[in-house]
mmCIF file of N, CA, C and O in Angstrom:
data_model
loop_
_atom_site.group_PDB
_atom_site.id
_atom_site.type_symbol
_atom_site.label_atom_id
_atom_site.label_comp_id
_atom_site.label_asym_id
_atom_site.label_seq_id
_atom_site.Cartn_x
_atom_site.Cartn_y
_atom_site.Cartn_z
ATOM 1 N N UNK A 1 113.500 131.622 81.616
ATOM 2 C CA UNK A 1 112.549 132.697 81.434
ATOM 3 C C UNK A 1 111.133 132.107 81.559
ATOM 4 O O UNK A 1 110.778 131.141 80.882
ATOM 5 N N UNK A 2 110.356 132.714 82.433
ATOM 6 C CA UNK A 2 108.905 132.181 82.708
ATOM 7 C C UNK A 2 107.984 133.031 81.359
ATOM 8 O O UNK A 2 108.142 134.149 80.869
ATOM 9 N N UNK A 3 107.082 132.029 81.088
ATOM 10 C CA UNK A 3 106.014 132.471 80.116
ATOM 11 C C UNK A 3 104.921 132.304 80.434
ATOM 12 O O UNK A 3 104.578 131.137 80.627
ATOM 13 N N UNK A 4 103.977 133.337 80.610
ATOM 14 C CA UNK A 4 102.788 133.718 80.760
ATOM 15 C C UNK A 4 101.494 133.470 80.185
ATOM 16 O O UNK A 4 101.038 134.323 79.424
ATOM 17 N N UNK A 5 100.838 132.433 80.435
ATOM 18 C CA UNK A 5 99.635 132.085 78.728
ATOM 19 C C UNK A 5 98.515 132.689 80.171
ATOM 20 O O UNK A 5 98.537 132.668 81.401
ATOM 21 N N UNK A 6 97.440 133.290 78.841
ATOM 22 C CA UNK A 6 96.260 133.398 78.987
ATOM 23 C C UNK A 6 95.524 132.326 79.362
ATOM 24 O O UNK A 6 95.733 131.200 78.911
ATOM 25 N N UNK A 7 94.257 132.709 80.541
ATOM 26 C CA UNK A 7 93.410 130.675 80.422
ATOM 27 C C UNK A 7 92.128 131.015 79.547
ATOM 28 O O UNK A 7 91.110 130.324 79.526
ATOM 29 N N UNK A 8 92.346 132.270 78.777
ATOM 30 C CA UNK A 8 91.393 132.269 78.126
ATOM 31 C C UNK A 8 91.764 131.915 76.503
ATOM 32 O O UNK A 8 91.391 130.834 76.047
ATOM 33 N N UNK A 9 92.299 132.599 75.897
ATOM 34 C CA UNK A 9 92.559 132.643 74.598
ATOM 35 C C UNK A 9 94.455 132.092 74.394
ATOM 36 O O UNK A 9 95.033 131.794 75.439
ATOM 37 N N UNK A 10 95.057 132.028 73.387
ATOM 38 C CA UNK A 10 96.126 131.538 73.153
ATOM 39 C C UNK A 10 97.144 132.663 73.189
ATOM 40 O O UNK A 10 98.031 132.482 72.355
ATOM 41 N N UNK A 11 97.245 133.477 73.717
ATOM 42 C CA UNK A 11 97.875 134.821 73.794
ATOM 43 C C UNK A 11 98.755 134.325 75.294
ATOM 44 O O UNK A 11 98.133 134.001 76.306
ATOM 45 N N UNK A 12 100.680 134.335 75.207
ATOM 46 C CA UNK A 12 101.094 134.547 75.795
ATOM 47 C C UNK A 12 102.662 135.286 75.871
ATOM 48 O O UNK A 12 103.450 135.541 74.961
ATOM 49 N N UNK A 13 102.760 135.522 77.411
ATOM 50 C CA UNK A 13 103.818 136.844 77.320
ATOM 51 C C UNK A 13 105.054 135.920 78.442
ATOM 52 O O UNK A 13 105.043 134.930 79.173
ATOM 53 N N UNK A 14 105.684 136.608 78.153
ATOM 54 C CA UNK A 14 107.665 136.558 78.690
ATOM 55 C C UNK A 14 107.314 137.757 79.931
ATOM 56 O O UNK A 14 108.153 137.782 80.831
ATOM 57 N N UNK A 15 106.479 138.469 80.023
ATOM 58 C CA UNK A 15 106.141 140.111 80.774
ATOM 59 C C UNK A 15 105.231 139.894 81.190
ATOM 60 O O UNK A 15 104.276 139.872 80.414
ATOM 61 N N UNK A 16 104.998 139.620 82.580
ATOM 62 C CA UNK A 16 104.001 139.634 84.133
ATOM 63 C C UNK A 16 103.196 141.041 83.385
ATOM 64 O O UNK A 16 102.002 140.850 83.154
ATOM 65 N N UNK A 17 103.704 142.296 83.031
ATOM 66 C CA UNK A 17 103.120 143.895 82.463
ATOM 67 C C UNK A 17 101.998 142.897 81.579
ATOM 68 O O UNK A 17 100.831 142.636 81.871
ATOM 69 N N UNK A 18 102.515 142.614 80.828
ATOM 70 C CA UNK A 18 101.760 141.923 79.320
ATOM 71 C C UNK A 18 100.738 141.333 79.792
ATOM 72 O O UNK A 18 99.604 141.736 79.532
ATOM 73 N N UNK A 19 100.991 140.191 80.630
ATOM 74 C CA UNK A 19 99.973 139.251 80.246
ATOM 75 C C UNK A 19 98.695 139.978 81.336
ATOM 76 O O UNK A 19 97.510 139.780 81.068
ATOM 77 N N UNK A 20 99.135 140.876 82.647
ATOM 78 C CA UNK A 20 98.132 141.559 83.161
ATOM 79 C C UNK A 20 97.471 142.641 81.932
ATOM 80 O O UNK A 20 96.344 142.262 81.612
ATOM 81 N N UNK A 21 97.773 143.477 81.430
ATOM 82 C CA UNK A 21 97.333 144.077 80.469
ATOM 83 C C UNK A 21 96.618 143.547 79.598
ATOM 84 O O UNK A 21 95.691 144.207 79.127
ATOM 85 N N UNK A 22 96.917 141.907 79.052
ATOM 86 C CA UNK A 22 96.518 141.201 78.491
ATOM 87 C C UNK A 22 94.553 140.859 78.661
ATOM 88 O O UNK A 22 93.590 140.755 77.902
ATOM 89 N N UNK A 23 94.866 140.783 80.343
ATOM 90 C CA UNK A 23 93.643 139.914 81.008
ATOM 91 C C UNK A 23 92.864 141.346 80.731
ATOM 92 O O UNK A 23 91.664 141.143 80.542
ATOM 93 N N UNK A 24 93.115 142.293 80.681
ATOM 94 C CA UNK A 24 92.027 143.853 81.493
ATOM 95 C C UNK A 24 91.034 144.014 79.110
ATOM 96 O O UNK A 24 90.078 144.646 78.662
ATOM 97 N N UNK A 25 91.944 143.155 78.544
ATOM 98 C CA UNK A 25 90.764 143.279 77.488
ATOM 99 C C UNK A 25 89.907 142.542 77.806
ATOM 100 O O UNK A 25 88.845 142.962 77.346
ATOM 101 N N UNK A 26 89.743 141.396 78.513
ATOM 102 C CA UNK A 26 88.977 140.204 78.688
ATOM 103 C C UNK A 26 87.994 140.840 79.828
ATOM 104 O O UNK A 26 86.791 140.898 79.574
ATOM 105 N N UNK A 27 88.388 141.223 80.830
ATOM 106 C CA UNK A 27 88.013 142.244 81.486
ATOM 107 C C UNK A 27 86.812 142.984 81.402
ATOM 108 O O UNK A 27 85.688 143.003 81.905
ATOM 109 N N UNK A 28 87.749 143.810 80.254
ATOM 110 C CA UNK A 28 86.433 144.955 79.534
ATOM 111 C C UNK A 28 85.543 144.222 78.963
ATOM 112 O O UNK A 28 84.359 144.535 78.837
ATOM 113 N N UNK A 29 86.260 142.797 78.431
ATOM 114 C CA UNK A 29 84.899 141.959 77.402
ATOM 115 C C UNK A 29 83.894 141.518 78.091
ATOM 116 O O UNK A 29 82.733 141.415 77.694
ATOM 117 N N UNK A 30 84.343 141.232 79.202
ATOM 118 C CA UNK A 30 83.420 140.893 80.470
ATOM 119 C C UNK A 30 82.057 141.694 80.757
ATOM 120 O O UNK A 30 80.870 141.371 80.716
ATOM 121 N N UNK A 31 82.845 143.053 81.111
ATOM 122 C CA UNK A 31 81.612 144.489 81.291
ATOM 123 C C UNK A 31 80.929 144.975 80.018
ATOM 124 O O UNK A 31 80.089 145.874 79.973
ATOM 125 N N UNK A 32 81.395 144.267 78.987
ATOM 126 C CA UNK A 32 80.680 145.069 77.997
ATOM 127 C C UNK A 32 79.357 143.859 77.673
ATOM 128 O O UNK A 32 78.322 144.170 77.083
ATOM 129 N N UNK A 33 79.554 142.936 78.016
ATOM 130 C CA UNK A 33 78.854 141.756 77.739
ATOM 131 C C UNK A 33 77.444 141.903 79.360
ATOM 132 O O UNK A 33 76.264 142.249 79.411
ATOM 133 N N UNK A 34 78.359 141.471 80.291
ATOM 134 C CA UNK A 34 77.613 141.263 81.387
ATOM 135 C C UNK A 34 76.756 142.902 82.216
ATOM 136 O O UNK A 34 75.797 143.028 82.978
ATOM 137 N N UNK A 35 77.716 143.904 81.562
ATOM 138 C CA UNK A 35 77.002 145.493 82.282
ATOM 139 C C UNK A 35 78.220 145.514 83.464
ATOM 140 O O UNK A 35 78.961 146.493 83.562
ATOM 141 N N UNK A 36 78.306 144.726 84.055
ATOM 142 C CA UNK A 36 79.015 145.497 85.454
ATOM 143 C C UNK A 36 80.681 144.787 85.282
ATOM 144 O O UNK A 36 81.286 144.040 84.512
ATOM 145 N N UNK A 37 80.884 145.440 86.329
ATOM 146 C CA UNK A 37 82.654 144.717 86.722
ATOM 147 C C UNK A 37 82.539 143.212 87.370
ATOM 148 O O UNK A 37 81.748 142.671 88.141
ATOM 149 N N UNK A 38 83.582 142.856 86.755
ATOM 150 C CA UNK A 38 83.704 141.320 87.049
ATOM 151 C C UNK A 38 84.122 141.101 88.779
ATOM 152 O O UNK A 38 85.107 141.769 89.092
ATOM 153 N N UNK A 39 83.581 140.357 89.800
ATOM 154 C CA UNK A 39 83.734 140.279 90.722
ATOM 155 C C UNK A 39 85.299 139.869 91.327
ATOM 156 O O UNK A 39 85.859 140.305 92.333
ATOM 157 N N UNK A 40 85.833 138.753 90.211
ATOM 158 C CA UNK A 40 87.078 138.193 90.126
ATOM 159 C C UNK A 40 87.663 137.680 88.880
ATOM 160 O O UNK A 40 86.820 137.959 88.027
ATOM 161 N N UNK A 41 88.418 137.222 88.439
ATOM 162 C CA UNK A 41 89.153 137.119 87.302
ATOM 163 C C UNK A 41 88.507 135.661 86.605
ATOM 164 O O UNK A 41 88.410 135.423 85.401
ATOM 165 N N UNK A 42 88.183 134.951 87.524
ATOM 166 C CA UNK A 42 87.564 133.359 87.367
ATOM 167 C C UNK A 42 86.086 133.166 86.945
ATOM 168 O O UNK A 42 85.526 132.184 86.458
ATOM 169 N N UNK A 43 85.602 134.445 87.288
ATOM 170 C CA UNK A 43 84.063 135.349 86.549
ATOM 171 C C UNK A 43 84.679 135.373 85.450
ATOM 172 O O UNK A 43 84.852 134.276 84.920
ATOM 173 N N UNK A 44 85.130 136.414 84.849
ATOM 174 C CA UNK A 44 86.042 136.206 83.404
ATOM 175 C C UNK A 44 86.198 134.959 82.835
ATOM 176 O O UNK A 44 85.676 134.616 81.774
ATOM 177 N N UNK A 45 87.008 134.185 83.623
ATOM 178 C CA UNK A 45 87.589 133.243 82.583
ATOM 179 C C UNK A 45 85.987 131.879 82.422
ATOM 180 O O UNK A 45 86.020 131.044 81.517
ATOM 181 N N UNK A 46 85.033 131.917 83.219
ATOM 182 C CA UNK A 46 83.896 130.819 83.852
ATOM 183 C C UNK A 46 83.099 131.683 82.391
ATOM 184 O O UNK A 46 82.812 130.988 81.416
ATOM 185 N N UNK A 47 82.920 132.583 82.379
ATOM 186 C CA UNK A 47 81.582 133.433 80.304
ATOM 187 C C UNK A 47 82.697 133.150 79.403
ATOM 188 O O UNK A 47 82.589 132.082 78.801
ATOM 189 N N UNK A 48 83.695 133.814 79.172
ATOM 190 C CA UNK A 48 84.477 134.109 78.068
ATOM 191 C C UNK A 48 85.166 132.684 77.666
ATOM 192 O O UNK A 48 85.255 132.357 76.483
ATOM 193 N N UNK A 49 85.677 131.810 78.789
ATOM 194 C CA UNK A 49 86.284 130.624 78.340
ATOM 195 C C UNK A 49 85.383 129.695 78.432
ATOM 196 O O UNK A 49 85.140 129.202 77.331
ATOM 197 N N UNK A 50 84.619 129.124 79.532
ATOM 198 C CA UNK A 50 83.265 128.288 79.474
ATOM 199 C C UNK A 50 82.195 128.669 78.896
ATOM 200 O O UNK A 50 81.484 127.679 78.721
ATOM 201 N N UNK A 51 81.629 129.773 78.438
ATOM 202 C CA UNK A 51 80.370 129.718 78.845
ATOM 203 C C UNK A 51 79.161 130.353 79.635
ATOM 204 O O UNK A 51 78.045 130.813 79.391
ATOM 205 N N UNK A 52 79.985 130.127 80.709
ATOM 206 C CA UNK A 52 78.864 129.915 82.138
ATOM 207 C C UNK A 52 78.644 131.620 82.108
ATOM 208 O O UNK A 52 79.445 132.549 82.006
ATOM 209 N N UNK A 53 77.616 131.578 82.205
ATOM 210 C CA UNK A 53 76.870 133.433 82.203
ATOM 211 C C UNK A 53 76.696 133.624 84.102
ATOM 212 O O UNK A 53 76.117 132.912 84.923
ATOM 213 N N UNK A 54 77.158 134.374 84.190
ATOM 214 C CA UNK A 54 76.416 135.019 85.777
ATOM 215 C C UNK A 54 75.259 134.870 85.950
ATOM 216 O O UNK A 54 74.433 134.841 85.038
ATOM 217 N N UNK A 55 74.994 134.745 87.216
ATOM 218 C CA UNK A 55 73.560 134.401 87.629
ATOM 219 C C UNK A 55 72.297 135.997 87.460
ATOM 220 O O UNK A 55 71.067 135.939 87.478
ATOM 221 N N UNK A 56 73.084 137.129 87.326
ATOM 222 C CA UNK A 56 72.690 138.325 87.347
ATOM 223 C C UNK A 56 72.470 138.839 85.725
ATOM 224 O O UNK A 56 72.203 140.007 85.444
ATOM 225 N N UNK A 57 72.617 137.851 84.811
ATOM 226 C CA UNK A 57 72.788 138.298 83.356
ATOM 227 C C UNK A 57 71.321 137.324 82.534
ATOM 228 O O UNK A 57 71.054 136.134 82.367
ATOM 229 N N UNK A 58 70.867 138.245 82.302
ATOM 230 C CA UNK A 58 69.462 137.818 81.128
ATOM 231 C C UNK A 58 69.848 137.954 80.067
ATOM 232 O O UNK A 58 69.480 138.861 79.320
ATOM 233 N N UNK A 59 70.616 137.135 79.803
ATOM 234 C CA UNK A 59 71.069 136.677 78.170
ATOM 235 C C UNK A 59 69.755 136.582 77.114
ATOM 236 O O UNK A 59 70.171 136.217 76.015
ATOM 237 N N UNK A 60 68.218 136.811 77.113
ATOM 238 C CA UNK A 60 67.362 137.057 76.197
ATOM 239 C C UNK A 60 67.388 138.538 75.511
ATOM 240 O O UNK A 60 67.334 138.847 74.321
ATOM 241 N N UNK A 61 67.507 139.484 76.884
ATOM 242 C CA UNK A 61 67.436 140.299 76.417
ATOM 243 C C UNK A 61 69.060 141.325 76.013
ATOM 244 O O UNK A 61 69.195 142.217 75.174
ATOM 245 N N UNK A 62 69.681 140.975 76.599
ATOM 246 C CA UNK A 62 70.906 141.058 75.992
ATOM 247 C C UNK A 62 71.587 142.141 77.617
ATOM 248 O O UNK A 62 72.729 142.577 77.759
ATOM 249 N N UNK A 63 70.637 142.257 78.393
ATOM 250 C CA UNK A 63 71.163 143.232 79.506
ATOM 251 C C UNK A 63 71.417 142.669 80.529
ATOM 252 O O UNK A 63 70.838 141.584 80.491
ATOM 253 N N UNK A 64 72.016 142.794 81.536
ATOM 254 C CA UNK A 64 72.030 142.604 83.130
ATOM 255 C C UNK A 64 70.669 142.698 83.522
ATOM 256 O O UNK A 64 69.995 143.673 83.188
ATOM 257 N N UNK A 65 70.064 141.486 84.409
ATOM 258 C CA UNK A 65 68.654 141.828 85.311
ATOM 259 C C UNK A 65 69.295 142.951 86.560
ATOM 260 O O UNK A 65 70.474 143.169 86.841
ATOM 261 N N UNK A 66 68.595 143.280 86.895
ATOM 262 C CA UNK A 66 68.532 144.340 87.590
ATOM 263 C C UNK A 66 68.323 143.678 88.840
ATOM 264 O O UNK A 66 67.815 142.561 88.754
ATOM 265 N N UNK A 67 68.687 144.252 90.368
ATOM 266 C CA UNK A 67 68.717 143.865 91.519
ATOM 267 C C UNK A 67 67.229 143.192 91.504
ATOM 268 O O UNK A 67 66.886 142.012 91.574
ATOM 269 N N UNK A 68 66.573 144.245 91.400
ATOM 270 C CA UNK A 68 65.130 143.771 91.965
ATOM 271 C C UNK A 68 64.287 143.487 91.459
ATOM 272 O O UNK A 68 63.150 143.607 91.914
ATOM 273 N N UNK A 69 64.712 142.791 89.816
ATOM 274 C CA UNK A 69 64.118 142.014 88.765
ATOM 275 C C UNK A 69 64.754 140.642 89.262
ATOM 276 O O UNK A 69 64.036 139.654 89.112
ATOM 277 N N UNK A 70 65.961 140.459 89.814
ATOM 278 C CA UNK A 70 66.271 139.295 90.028
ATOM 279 C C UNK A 70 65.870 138.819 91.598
ATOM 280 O O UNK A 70 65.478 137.659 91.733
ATOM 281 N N UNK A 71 65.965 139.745 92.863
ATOM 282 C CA UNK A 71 65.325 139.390 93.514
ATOM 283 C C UNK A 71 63.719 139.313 93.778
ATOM 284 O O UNK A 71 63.216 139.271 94.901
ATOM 285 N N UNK A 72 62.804 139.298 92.209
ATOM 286 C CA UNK A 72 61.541 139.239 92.247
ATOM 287 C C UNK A 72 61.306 137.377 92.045
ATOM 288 O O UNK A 72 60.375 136.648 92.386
ATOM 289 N N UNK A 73 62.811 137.048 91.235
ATOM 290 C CA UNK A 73 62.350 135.705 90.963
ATOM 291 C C UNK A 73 62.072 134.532 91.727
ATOM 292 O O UNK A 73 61.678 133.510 91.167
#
């Protein structure tokens, strides 16, 4: 029987269902943090498990920069 771990948190499943269902909270944790949808799953796991913030995220003020706040820089 194959088992399924998260590469984010210690959460794993016996059920391919599960552990996808699993990822779509991380997901949402993603958009609720960064504003938009995660481009790929490795976006996810690069904030939530590393760290690493998107290049599109102004972590001062707590929002997403905006297209043309970021292409002003």
């Amino acid at each position: 029987m194959t088992t399924y771990g998260c590469q984010i948190c210690d959460f794993s499943s016996t059920s391919p269902a599960g552990i996808s269902s699993h990822g779509r909270k991380h997901r949402n944790e993603f958009e609720s943090i960064v504003g938009r949808q995660p481009d790929d799953y490795d976006e996810v796991v690069a904030l939530l498990r590393d760290g690493d913030t998107p290049e599109d995220y102004d972590g001062e003020t707590g929002v997403p920069t905006t297209l043309e706040e970021y292409a002003d820089d």
